[in-house]
Tab-separated table of C-alpha atoms and ligand atoms in Angstrom:
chain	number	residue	atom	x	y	z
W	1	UNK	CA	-42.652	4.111	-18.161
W	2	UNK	CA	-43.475	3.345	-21.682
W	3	UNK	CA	-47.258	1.650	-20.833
W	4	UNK	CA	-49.814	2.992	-22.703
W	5	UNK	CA	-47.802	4.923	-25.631
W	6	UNK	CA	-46.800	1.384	-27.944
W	7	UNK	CA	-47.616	1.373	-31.641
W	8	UNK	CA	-48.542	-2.618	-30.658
W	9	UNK	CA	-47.411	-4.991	-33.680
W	10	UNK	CA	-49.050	-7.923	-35.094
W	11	UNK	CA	-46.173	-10.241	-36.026
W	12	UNK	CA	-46.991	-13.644	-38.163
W	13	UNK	CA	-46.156	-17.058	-36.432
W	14	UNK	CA	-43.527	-17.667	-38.694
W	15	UNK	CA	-39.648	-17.597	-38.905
W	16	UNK	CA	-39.577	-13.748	-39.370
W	17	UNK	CA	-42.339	-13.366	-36.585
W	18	UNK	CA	-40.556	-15.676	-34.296
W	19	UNK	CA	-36.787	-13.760	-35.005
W	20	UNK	CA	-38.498	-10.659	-34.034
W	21	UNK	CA	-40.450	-11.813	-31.243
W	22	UNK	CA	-37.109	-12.900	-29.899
W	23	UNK	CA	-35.627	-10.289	-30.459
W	24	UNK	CA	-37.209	-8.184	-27.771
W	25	UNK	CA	-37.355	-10.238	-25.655
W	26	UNK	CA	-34.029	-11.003	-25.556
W	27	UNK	CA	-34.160	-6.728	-25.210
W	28	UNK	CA	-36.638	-6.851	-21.965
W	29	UNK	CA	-39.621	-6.134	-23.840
W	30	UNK	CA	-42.615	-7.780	-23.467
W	31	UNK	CA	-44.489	-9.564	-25.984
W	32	UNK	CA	-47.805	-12.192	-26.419
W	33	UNK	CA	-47.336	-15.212	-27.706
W	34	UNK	CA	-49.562	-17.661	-28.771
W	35	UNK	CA	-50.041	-21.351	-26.954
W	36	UNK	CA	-52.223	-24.134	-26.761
W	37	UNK	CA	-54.308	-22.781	-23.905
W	38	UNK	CA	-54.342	-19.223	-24.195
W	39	UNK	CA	-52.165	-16.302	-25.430
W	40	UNK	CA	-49.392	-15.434	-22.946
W	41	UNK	CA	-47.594	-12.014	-22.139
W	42	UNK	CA	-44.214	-13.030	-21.735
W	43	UNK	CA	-41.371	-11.496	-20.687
W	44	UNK	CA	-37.387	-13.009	-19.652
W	45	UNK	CA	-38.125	-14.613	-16.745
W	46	UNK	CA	-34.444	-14.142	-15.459
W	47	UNK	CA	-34.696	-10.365	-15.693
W	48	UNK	CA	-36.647	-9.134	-12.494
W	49	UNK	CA	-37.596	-5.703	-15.329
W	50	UNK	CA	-38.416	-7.264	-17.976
W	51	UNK	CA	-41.372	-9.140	-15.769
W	52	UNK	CA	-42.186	-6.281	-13.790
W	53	UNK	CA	-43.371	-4.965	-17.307
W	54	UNK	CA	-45.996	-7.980	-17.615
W	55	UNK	CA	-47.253	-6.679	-14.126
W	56	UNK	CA	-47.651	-3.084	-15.392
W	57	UNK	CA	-48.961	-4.005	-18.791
W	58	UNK	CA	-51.661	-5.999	-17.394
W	59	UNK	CA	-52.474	-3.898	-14.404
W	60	UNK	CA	-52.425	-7.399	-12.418
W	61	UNK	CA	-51.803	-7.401	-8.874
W	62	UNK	CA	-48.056	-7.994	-7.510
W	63	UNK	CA	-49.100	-10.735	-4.732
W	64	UNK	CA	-50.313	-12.890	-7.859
W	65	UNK	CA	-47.050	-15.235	-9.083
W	66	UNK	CA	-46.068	-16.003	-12.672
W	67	UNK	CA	-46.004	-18.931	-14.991
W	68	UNK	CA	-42.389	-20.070	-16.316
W	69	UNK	CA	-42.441	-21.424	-19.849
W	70	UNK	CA	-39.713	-23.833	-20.974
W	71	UNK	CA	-39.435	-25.514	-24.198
W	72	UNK	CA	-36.576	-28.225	-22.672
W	73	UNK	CA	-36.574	-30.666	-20.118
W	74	UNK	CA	-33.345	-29.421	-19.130
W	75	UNK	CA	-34.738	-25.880	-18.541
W	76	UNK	CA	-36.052	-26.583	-15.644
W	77	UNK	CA	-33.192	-27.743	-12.970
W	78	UNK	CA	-31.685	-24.942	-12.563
W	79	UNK	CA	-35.342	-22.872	-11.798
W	80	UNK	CA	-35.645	-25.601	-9.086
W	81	UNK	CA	-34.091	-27.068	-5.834
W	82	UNK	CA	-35.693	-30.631	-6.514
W	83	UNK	CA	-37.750	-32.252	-9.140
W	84	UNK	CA	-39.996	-34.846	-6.727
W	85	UNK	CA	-40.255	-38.438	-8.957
W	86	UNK	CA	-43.576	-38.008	-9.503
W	87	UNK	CA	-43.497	-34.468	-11.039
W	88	UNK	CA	-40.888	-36.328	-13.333
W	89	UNK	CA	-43.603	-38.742	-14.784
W	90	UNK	CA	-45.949	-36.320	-14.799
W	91	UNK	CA	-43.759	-34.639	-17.179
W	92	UNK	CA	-43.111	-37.761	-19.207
W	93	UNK	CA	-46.997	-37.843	-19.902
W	94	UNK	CA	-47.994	-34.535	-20.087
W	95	UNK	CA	-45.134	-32.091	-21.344
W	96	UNK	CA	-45.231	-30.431	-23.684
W	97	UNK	CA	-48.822	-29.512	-22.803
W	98	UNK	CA	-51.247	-27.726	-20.727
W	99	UNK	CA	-49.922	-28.760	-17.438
W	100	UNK	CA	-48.070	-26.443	-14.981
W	101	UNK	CA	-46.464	-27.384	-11.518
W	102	UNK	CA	-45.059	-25.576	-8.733
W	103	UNK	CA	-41.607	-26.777	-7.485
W	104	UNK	CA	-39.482	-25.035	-4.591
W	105	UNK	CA	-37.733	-22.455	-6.323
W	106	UNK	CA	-33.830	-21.583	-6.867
W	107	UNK	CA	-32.364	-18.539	-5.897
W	108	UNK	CA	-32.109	-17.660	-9.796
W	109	UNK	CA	-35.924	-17.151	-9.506
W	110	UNK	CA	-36.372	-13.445	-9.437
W	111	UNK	CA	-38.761	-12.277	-6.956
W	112	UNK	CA	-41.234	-10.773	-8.773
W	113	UNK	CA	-42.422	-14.255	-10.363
W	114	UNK	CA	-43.194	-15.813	-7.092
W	115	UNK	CA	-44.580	-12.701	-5.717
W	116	UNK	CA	-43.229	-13.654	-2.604
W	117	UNK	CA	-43.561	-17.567	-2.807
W	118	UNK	CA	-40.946	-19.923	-1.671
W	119	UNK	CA	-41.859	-22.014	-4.728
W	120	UNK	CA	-41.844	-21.798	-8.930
W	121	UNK	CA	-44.616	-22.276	-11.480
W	122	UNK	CA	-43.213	-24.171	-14.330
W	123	UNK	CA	-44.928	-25.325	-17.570
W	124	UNK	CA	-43.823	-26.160	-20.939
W	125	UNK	CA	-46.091	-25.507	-23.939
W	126	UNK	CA	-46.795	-27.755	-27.050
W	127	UNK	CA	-48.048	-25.175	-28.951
W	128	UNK	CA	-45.345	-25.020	-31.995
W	129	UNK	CA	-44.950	-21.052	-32.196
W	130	UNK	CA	-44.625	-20.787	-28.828
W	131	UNK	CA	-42.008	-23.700	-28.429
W	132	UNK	CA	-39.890	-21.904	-31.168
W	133	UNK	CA	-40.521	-18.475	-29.513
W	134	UNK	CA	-38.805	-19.986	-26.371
W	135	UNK	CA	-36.166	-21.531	-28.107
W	136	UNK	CA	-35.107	-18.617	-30.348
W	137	UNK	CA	-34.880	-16.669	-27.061
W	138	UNK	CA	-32.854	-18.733	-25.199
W	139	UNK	CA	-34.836	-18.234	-22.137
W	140	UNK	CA	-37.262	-19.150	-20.040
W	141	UNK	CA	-40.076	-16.762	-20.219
W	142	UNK	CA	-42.761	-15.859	-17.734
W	143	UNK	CA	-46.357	-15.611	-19.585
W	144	UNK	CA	-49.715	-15.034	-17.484
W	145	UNK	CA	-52.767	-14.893	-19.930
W	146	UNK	CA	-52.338	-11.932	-22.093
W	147	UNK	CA	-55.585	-9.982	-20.540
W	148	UNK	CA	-55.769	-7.193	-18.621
W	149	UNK	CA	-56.635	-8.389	-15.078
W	150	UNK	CA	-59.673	-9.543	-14.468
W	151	UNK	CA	-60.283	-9.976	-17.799
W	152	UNK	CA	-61.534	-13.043	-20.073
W	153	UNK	CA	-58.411	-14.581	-21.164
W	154	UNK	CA	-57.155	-14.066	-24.853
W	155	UNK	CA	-57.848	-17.361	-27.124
W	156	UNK	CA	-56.785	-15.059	-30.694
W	157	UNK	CA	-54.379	-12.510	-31.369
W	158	UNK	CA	-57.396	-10.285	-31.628
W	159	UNK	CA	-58.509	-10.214	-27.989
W	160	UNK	CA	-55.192	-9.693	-26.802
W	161	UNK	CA	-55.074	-6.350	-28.895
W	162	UNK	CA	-58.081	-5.319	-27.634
W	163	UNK	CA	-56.918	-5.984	-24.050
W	164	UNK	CA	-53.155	-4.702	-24.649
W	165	UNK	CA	-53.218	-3.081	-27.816
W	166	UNK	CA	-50.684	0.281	-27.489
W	167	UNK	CA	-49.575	-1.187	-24.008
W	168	UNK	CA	-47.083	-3.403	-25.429
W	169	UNK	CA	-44.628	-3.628	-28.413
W	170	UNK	CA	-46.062	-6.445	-30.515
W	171	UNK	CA	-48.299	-10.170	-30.352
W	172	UNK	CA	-47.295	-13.289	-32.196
W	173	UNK	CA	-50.539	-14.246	-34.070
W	174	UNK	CA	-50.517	-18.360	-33.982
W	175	UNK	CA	-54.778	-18.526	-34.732
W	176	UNK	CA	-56.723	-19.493	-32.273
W	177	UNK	CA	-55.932	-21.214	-29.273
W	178	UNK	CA	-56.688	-25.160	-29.159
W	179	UNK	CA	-57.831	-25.947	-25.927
W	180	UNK	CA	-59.306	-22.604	-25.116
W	181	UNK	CA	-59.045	-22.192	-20.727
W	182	UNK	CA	-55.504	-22.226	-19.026
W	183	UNK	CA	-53.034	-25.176	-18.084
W	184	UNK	CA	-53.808	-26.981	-14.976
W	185	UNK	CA	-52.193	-26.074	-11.884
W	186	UNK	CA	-50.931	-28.606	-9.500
W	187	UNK	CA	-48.258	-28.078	-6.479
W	188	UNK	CA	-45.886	-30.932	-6.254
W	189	UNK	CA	-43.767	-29.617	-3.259
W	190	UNK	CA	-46.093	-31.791	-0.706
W	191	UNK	CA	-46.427	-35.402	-0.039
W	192	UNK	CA	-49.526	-35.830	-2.272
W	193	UNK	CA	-50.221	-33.626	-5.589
W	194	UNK	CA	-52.412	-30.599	-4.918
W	195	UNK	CA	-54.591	-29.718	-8.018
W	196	UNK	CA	-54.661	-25.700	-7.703
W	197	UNK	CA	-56.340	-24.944	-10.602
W	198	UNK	CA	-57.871	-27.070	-13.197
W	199	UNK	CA	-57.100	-26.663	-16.904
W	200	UNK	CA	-56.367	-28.713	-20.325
W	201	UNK	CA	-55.326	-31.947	-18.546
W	202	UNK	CA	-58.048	-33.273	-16.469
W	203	UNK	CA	-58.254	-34.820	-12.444
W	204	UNK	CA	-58.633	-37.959	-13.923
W	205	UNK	CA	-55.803	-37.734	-16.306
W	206	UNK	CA	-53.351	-36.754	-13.226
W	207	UNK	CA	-54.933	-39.560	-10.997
W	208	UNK	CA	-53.714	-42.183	-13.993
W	209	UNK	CA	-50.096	-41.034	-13.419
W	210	UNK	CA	-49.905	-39.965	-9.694
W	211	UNK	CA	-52.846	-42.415	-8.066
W	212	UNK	CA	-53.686	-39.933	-5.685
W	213	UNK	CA	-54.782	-36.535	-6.071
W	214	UNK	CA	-55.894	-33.587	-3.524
W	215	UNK	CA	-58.260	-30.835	-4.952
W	216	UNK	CA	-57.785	-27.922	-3.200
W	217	UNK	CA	-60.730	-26.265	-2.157
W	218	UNK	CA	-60.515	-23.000	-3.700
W	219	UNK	CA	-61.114	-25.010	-7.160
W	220	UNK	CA	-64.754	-25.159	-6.277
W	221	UNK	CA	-65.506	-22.920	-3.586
W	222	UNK	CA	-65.236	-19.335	-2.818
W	223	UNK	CA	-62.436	-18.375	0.089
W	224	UNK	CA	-63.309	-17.289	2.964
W	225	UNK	CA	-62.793	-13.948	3.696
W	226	UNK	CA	-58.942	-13.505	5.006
W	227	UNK	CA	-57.936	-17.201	3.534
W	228	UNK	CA	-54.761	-17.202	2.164
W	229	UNK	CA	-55.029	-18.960	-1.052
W	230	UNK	CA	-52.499	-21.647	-2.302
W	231	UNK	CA	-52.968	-20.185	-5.753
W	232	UNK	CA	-53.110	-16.672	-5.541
W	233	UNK	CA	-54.493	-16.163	-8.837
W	234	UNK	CA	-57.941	-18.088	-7.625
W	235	UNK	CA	-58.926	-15.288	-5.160
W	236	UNK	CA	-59.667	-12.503	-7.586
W	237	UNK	CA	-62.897	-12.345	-9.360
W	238	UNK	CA	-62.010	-13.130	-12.581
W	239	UNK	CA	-63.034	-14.178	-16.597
W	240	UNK	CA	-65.572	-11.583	-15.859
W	241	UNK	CA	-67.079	-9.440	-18.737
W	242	UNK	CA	-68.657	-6.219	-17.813
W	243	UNK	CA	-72.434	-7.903	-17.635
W	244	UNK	CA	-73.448	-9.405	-13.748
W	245	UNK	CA	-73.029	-13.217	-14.734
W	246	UNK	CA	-75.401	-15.595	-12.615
W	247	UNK	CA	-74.778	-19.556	-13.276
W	248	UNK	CA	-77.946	-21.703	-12.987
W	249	UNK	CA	-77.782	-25.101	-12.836
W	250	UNK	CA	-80.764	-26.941	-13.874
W	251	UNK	CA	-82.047	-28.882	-17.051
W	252	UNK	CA	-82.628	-27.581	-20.363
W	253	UNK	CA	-86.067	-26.510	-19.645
W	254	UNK	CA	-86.265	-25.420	-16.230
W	255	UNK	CA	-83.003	-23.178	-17.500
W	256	UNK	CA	-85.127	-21.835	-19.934
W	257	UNK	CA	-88.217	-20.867	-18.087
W	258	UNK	CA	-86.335	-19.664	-15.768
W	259	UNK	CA	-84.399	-17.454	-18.233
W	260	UNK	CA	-87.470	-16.533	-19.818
W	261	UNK	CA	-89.573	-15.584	-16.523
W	262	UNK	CA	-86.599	-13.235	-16.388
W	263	UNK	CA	-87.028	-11.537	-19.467
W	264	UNK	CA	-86.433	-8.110	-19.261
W	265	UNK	CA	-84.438	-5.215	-21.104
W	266	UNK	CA	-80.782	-5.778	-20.536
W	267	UNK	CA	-80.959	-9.144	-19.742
W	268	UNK	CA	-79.273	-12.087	-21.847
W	269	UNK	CA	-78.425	-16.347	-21.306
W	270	UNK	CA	-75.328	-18.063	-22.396
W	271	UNK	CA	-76.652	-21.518	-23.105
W	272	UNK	CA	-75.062	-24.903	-24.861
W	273	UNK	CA	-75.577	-25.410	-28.390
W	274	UNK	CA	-79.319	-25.872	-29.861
W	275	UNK	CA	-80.952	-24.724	-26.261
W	276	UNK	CA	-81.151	-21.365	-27.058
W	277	UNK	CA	-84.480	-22.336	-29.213
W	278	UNK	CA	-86.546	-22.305	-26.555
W	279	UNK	CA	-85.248	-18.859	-25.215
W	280	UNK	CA	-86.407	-15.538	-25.565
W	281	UNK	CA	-83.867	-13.172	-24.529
W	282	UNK	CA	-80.829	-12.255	-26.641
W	283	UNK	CA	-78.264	-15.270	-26.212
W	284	UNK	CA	-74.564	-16.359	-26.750
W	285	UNK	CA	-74.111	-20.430	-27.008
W	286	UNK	CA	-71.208	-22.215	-25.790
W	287	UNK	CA	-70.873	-25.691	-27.223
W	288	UNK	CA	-72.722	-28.612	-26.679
W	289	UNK	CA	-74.104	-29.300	-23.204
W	290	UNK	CA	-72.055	-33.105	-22.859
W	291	UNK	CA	-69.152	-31.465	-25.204
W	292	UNK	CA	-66.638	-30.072	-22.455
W	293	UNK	CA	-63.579	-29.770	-24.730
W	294	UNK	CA	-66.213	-27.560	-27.404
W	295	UNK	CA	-67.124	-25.434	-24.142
W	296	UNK	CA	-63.397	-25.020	-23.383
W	297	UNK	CA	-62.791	-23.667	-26.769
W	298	UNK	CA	-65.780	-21.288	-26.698
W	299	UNK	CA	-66.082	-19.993	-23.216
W	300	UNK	CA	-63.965	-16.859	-22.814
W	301	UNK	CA	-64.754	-15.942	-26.475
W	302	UNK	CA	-68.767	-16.235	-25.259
W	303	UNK	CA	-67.701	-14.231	-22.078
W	304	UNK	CA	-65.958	-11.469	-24.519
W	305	UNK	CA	-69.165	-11.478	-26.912
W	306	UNK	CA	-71.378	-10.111	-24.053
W	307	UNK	CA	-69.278	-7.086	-23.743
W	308	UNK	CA	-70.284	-6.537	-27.453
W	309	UNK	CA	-73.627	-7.353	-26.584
W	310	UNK	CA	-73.903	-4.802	-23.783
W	311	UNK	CA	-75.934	-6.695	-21.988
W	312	UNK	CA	-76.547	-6.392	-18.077
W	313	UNK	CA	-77.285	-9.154	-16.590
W	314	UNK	CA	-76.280	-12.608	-18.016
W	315	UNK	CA	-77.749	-16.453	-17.193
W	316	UNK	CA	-75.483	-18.880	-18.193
W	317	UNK	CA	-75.856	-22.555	-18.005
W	318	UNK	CA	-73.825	-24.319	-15.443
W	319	UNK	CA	-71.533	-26.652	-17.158
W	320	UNK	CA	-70.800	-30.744	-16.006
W	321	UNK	CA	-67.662	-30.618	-13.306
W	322	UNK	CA	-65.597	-33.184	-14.542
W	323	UNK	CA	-63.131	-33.862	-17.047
W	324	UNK	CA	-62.084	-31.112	-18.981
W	325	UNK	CA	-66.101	-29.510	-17.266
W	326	UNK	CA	-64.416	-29.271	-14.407
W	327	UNK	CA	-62.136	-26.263	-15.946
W	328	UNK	CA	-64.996	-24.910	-17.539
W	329	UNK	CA	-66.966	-24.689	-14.192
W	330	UNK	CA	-64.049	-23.337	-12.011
W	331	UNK	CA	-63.996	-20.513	-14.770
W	332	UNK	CA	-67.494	-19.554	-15.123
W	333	UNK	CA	-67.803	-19.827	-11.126
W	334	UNK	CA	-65.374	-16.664	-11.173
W	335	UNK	CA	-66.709	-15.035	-13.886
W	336	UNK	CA	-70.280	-14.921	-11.717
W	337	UNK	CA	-68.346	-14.009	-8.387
W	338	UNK	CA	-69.879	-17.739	-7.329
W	339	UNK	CA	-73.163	-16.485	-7.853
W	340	UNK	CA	-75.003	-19.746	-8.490
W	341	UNK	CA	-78.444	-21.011	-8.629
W	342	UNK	CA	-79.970	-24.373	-8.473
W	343	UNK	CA	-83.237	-24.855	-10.237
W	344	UNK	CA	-83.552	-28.610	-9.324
I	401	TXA	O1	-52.252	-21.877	-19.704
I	401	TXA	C1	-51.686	-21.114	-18.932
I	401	TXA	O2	-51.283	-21.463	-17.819
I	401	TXA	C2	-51.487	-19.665	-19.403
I	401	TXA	C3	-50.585	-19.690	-20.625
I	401	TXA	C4	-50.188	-18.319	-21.088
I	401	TXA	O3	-49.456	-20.483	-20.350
I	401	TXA	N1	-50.968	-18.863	-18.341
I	401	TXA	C5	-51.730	-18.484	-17.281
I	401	TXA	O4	-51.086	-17.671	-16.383
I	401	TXA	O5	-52.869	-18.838	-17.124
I	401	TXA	P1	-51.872	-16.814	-15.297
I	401	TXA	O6	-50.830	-15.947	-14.705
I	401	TXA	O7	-53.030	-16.144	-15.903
I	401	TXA	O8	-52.304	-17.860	-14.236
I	401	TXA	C6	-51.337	-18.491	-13.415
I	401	TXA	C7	-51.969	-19.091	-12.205
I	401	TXA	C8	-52.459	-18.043	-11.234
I	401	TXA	O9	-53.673	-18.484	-10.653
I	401	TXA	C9	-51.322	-17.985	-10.208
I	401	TXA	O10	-51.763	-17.556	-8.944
I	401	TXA	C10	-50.865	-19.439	-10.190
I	401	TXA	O11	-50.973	-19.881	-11.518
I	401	TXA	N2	-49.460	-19.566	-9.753
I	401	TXA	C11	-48.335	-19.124	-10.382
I	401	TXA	N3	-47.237	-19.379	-9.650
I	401	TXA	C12	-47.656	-20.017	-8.540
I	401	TXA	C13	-46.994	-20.545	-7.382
I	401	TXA	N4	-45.687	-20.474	-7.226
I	401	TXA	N5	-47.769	-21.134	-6.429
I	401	TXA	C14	-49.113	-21.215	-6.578
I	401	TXA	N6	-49.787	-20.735	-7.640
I	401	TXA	C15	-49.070	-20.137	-8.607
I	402	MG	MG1	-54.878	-15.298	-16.102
């Protein structure tokens, strides 16, 4: 296989970039692209090859399913044997944006996406470059985050290419992402909406639509050991940089005496905006401690600045679990293995 021996392009989001992107993939090749969330590695999602060549790029494990990316409405009957009503206002509301949901699949469905799965991940972007990427194509294209696995996801063109750089053909540089953690993951094949994994558009922004809402409870709590998850993607540790991450939920000053009692070579915080006065170990901040959507934007960048740091051992500062927090959390709980503690 060609993995590993790519002279990776940068390609601009424009109409050249976006021909060219195309392009290969209209060839089978695989190439990130930009969206509102995070930076994809997409593929054809019709040709079983071209997506087993996400899989190998990102070294991610085959029992973990893949996103399909649409840019039309119509796109998506013939991925799926049914499109419940409620998936169809969800759509209304929330397409294009960073919602996905899970349908029952069609046969046309290659394997390899659902990883097994009697069902479909479907999502369509808002993110302009990627919309035009899609359409240019003329296909639906599978796109996990554009890290290698286990990974902080990619919010700039940069961090894919230092995640994929000479393991793929080229990235579509669209700046940085908007919303900053992945699309929200809810499975619509059961009588009530399952939230799977939670993203850009928030619990309560589903609940407005659907009324009621189940959270599955991977979302917030580890599996046990042998659990199947409904989500595959939430039973891998995750988001993590290289550093031991510990999340400590407390106030602003008991998280820094804490963090300071801890002081030691090696050891670092990631705190919200203007706490890290009060701390005396070398720090990353994160946005604002009541500014989710600033934490969304910031967090897997923060994660990726530790690396740089090389740091050991990291205390971060447990975000607030709802709204757009409530992605945030879920993210950071992976990124510590659910390593938590409560100073209160
Ligand atoms: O925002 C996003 O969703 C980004 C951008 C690129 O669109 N994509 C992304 O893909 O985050 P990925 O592969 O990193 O995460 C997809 C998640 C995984 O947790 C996976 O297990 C889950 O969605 N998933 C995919 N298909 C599924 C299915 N049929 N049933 C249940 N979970 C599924
Ligand atoms: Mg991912």
């Amino acid at each position: 296989m060609k993995t590993n021996s790519y002279d990776t392009v940068v390609l601009g989001g424009d109409e050249n970039g976006i021909e060219r992107a195309a392009a290969l993939l209209r060839a089978g090749e695989p190439v990130a692209i930009p969206t509102e969330t995070v930076y994809g590695l997409a593929a054809n999602a019709l040709d079983p090859n071209a997506v087993k060549r996400i899989f190998e790029a990102k070294g991610r494990p085959h029992d973990n399913p893949l996103i399909v990316h649409i840019s039309e409405f119509s796109q998506l009957e013939p991925l799926v044997t049914e499109i419940p009503d409620m998936a169809r206002r969800l759509a209304e509301k929330y397409w294009p944006g960073p919602l996905t949901m899970i349908f029952r699949r069609s046969p046309i469905v290659p394997d390899e996406i659902s990883a097994g799965l009697d069902t479909v991940a479907v999502r369509m972007p808002s993110h302009p470059v990627a919309r035009s990427i899609i359409k240019a194509a003329g296909l639906p294209l599978a796109a996990p985050s554009a890290n290698r696995s286990g990974s902080p996801s990619p919010t700039s063109a940069g961090h894919v290419l230092l995640d994929m750089g000479g393991r793929i053909p080229a990235v579509v540089d669209g700046g940085k992402c908007q919303v900053g953690v992945e699309s929200t993951v809810v499975d619509m094949t059961g009588q009530t909406p399952r939230l799977l994994r939670p993203g850009g558009v928030t619990p309560e922004e589903l609940r407005a639509v659907v009324g009621q809402l189940a959270i599955d409870p991977a979302v917030t709590s580890q599996l046990e050991n042998g659990a199947k998850a409904a989500s595959p993607g939430m039973k891998y540790k995750h988001y993590s940089p290289k550093a031991r991450v510990v999340l400590v939920k407390g106030s602003p000053e008991k998280f820094s005496d804490f963090v300071n009692r801890q002081k030691a070579p090696g050891v670092a915080a990631m705190c919200f905006d203007g706490e890290e006065t009060a701390l005396e170990v070398p720090y990353v901040t994160y946005g604002g401690r009541e500014d989710a959507a600033a934490q969304a934007y910031r967090v897997f960048e923060s994660l990726r600045r530790l690396d740089e740091m090389q740091v050991g051992l990291v205390y971060c500062a447990c975000p607030k679990e709802d709204g757009l927090g409530l992605a945030v959390y879920n993210r950071l709980l992976r990124a510590a293995g659910f390593e938590v503690i409560s100073l209160d």
